[in-house]
PDB file of C-alpha atoms in Angstrom:
ATOM      1  CA  MET H  27       0.000   0.000   0.000  1.00  0.00           C
ATOM      2  CA  ALA H  28       2.857   2.341   0.833  1.00  0.00           C
ATOM      3  CA  ARG H  29       4.412   1.724  -2.587  1.00  0.00           C
ATOM      4  CA  LEU H  30       1.153   2.615  -4.318  1.00  0.00           C
ATOM      5  CA  LEU H  31       0.888   5.879  -2.364  1.00  0.00           C
ATOM      6  CA  PHE H  32       4.519   6.648  -3.159  1.00  0.00           C
ATOM      7  CA  VAL H  33       3.962   6.089  -6.898  1.00  0.00           C
ATOM      8  CA  LEU H  34       0.736   8.133  -6.864  1.00  0.00           C
ATOM      9  CA  GLY H  35       2.588  10.943  -5.066  1.00  0.00           C
ATOM     10  CA  ILE H  36       5.304  10.940  -7.720  1.00  0.00           C
ATOM     11  CA  VAL H  37       2.661  11.002 -10.474  1.00  0.00           C
ATOM     12  CA  ALA H  38       0.839  13.894  -8.757  1.00  0.00           C
ATOM     13  CA  VAL H  39       4.032  15.944  -8.334  1.00  0.00           C
ATOM     14  CA  THR H  40       5.058  15.259 -11.942  1.00  0.00           C
ATOM     15  CA  PHE H  41       1.617  16.299 -13.204  1.00  0.00           C
ATOM     16  CA  MET H  42       1.728  19.484 -11.098  1.00  0.00           C
ATOM     17  CA  ILE H  43       5.210  20.420 -12.356  1.00  0.00           C
ATOM     18  CA  TYR H  44       4.163  19.734 -15.956  1.00  0.00           C
ATOM     19  CA  SER H  45       1.040  21.886 -15.500  1.00  0.00           C
ATOM     20  CA  ILE H  46       3.056  24.764 -14.034  1.00  0.00           C
ATOM     21  CA  VAL H  47       5.659  24.643 -16.806  1.00  0.00           C
ATOM     22  CA  ASP H  48       2.980  24.383 -19.512  1.00  0.00           C
ATOM     23  CA  ALA H  49       1.040  27.352 -18.101  1.00  0.00           C
ATOM     24  CA  ALA H  50       4.195  29.431 -17.640  1.00  0.00           C
ATOM     25  CA  LEU H  51       5.475  28.830 -21.182  1.00  0.00           C
ATOM     26  CA  ARG H  52       2.128  29.169 -22.952  1.00  0.00           C
ATOM     27  CA  PRO H  53       1.701  32.408 -24.961  1.00  0.00           C
ATOM     28  CA  VAL H  54      -0.806  34.815 -23.401  1.00  0.00           C
ATOM     29  CA  ARG H  55      -2.996  34.820 -26.534  1.00  0.00           C
ATOM     30  CA  LEU H  56      -3.625  31.075 -26.070  1.00  0.00           C
ATOM     31  CA  ILE H  57      -4.766  31.236 -22.441  1.00  0.00           C
ATOM     32  CA  ARG H  58      -8.500  31.238 -21.743  1.00  0.00           C
ATOM     33  CA  GLY H  59     -10.567  32.124 -18.699  1.00  0.00           C
ATOM     34  CA  LEU H  60      -8.065  33.751 -16.342  1.00  0.00           C
ATOM     35  CA  PRO H  61      -4.811  35.676 -16.705  1.00  0.00           C
ATOM     36  CA  LYS H  62      -1.596  33.654 -16.753  1.00  0.00           C
ATOM     37  CA  TRP H  63      -0.613  34.585 -13.199  1.00  0.00           C
ATOM     38  CA  ALA H  64      -4.036  33.483 -11.905  1.00  0.00           C
ATOM     39  CA  TRP H  65      -3.744  30.092 -13.607  1.00  0.00           C
ATOM     40  CA  LEU H  66      -0.306  29.564 -12.082  1.00  0.00           C
ATOM     41  CA  LEU H  67      -1.732  30.436  -8.667  1.00  0.00           C
ATOM     42  CA  VAL H  68      -4.664  28.022  -9.118  1.00  0.00           C
ATOM     43  CA  ILE H  69      -2.321  25.197 -10.182  1.00  0.00           C
ATOM     44  CA  ILE H  70      -0.057  25.751  -7.171  1.00  0.00           C
ATOM     45  CA  VAL H  71      -2.782  26.282  -4.529  1.00  0.00           C
ATOM     46  CA  ILE H  72      -5.082  23.450  -5.677  1.00  0.00           C
ATOM     47  CA  PRO H  73      -2.505  20.864  -6.795  1.00  0.00           C
ATOM     48  CA  ILE H  74      -4.305  18.153  -8.806  1.00  0.00           C
ATOM     49  CA  ILE H  75      -7.607  19.909  -9.472  1.00  0.00           C
ATOM     50  CA  GLY H  76      -5.821  23.105 -10.569  1.00  0.00           C
ATOM     51  CA  GLY H  77      -3.808  21.184 -13.154  1.00  0.00           C
ATOM     52  CA  VAL H  78      -6.910  19.428 -14.442  1.00  0.00           C
ATOM     53  CA  LEU H  79      -8.764  22.768 -14.672  1.00  0.00           C
ATOM     54  CA  TRP H  80      -5.803  24.253 -16.549  1.00  0.00           C
ATOM     55  CA  PHE H  81      -5.849  21.521 -19.189  1.00  0.00           C
ATOM     56  CA  VAL H  82      -9.648  21.487 -19.503  1.00  0.00           C
ATOM     57  CA  ILE H  83     -10.447  25.206 -19.361  1.00  0.00           C
ATOM     58  CA  GLY H  84      -7.374  27.415 -19.479  1.00  0.00           C
ATOM     59  CA  ARG H  85      -5.193  25.888 -22.137  1.00  0.00           C
ATOM     60  CA  GLY H  86      -6.215  27.185 -25.569  1.00  0.00           C
ATOM     61  CA  ARG H  87      -5.305  25.416 -28.767  1.00  0.00           C
ATOM     62  CA  GLU H  88      -2.967  26.834 -31.349  1.00  0.00           C
ATOM     63  CA  GLN H  89      -4.635  27.592 -34.630  1.00  0.00           C
ATOM     64  CA  ASN H  90      -2.437  27.086 -37.637  1.00  0.00           C
ATOM     65  CA  ALA H  91      -2.346  29.976 -40.058  1.00  0.00           C
ATOM     66  CA  ALA H  92      -2.040  27.610 -43.013  1.00  0.00           C
ATOM     67  CA  VAL H  93      -5.213  25.950 -44.167  1.00  0.00           C
ATOM     68  CA  TYR H  94      -4.676  22.466 -45.507  1.00  0.00           C
ATOM     69  CA  ARG H  95      -6.921  21.096 -48.204  1.00  0.00           C
ATOM     70  CA  THR H  96      -7.251  17.390 -48.614  1.00  0.00           C
ATOM     71  CA  VAL H  97      -6.624  16.357 -52.190  1.00  0.00           C
ATOM     72  CA  GLY H  98      -7.947  13.086 -53.504  1.00  0.00           C
ATOM     73  CA  PRO H  99      -5.482  10.829 -55.269  1.00  0.00           C
ATOM     74  CA  ASP H 100      -7.134  11.409 -58.637  1.00  0.00           C
ATOM     75  CA  ASP H 101      -6.469  15.174 -58.280  1.00  0.00           C
ATOM     76  CA  ASP H 102      -2.873  14.866 -57.074  1.00  0.00           C
ATOM     77  CA  PRO H 103      -0.412  15.201 -59.980  1.00  0.00           C
ATOM     78  CA  ASP H 104       2.443  13.665 -57.963  1.00  0.00           C
ATOM     79  CA  PHE H 105       0.391  10.549 -57.222  1.00  0.00           C
ATOM     80  CA  LEU H 106      -0.768  10.264 -60.841  1.00  0.00           C
ATOM     81  CA  GLY H 107       2.821  10.671 -62.026  1.00  0.00           C
ATOM     82  CA  LYS H 108       3.870   7.695 -59.906  1.00  0.00           C
ATOM     83  CA  LEU H 109       1.189   5.609 -61.595  1.00  0.00           C
ATOM     84  CA  GLY H 110       2.292   6.621 -65.079  1.00  0.00           C
ATOM     85  CA  TYR H 111      -0.671   8.882 -65.811  1.00  0.00           C
ATOM     86  CA  THR H 112       0.076  12.206 -67.350  1.00  0.00           C
ATOM     87  CA  THR H 113      -0.942  15.718 -66.580  1.00  0.00           C
ATOM     88  CA  PRO H 114      -1.730  18.335 -69.237  1.00  0.00           C
ATOM     89  CA  ARG H 115       1.490  20.162 -68.329  1.00  0.00           C
ATOM     90  CA  ASP H 116       3.790  17.396 -69.633  1.00  0.00           C
ATOM     91  CA  PRO H 117       3.768  17.302 -73.476  1.00  0.00           C
ATOM     92  CA  GLU H 118       6.386  14.527 -73.671  1.00  0.00           C
ATOM     93  CA  ALA H 119       4.330  12.287 -71.422  1.00  0.00           C
ATOM     94  CA  GLU H 120       1.209  13.074 -73.469  1.00  0.00           C
ATOM     95  CA  ALA H 121       3.051  12.068 -76.646  1.00  0.00           C
ATOM     96  CA  ARG H 122       4.121   8.798 -74.995  1.00  0.00           C
ATOM     97  CA  THR H 123       0.543   8.150 -73.904  1.00  0.00           C
ATOM     98  CA  ASP H 124      -0.789   8.865 -77.391  1.00  0.00           C
ATOM     99  CA  GLU H 125       1.794   6.486 -78.818  1.00  0.00           C
ATOM    100  CA  GLN H 126       0.809   3.803 -76.301  1.00  0.00           C
ATOM    101  CA  ILE H 127      -2.863   4.248 -77.228  1.00  0.00           C
ATOM    102  CA  ARG H 128      -2.099   3.940 -80.973  1.00  0.00           C
ATOM    103  CA  ASP H 129      -0.007   0.821 -80.317  1.00  0.00           C
ATOM    104  CA  LEU H 130      -2.789  -0.712 -78.218  1.00  0.00           C
ATOM    105  CA  GLU H 131      -5.403   0.066 -80.891  1.00  0.00           C
ATOM    106  CA  LYS H 132      -3.163  -1.496 -83.525  1.00  0.00           C
ATOM    107  CA  ARG H 133      -2.708  -4.693 -81.481  1.00  0.00           C
ATOM    108  CA  LEU H 134      -6.440  -4.912 -80.767  1.00  0.00           C
ATOM    109  CA  ALA H 135      -7.220  -4.461 -84.449  1.00  0.00           C
ATOM    110  CA  GLU H 136      -4.740  -7.201 -85.362  1.00  0.00           C
ATOM    111  CA  GLN H 137      -6.333  -9.568 -82.844  1.00  0.00           C
ATOM    112  CA  ALA H 138      -9.762  -8.858 -84.299  1.00  0.00           C
ATOM    113  CA  GLY H 139      -8.463  -9.489 -87.806  1.00  0.00           C
ATOM    114  CA  ASP H 140      -8.930  -5.899 -88.948  1.00  0.00           C
ATOM    115  CA  LYS H 141      -6.382  -3.894 -90.840  1.00  0.00           C
ATOM    116  CA  PRO H 142      -5.162  -1.013 -88.640  1.00  0.00           C
ATOM    117  CA  SER H 143      -6.217   2.475 -89.626  1.00  0.00           C
ATOM    118  CA  ASP H 144      -3.723   5.186 -90.512  1.00  0.00           C
ATOM    119  CA  ASP H 145      -5.916   7.809 -88.863  1.00  0.00           C
ATOM    120  CA  PRO H 146      -5.085   7.831 -85.126  1.00  0.00           C
ATOM    121  CA  LYS H 147      -8.268   9.765 -84.274  1.00  0.00           C
ATOM    122  CA  SER H 148     -10.694   7.454 -86.011  1.00  0.00           C
ATOM    123  CA  GLY H 149     -10.629   4.833 -83.277  1.00  0.00           C
ATOM    124  CA  ARG H 150     -11.594   2.146 -85.817  1.00  0.00           C
ATOM    125  CA  GLY H 151      -9.706  -0.386 -87.802  1.00  0.00           C
ATOM    126  CA  GLY H 152      -9.158  -0.210 -91.564  1.00  0.00           C
ATOM    127  CA  LYS H 153     -12.295  -2.227 -92.353  1.00  0.00           C
ATOM    128  CA  PRO H 154     -14.982  -0.008 -93.812  1.00  0.00           C
ATOM    129  CA  GLY H 155     -18.330  -0.147 -92.086  1.00  0.00           C
ATOM    130  CA  PRO H 156     -21.677  -0.682 -93.756  1.00  0.00           C
ATOM    131  CA  ALA H 157     -22.539   2.097 -96.131  1.00  0.00           C
TER     132      ALA H 157
END
């Protein structure tokens, strides 16, 4: 039992010291409720409860000036670049993609038994359709 009380005492003192240091080093603009000196007094006079009140009421959160926007993977050019997709800003990659598409269309046409078309924009093989 004495060991438990000893450990709880060490935890209480550590929590109180941490609360005092946190309140003392916190910028004034981030402190809510009371002035900084009053919070330090509350933490020292009411040891455990003062520290809990400091963390629950007095300690304000920092607000980052930068606003972060979550970008989905299909809108992230770096992610798409890793996958081999191109962005409109890369003409060499677009040319490679166009060449890959023409090659794929040619192979598909050969598998279907069609003669490949010379027109890359037609999207059809060389076989004429019904007139």
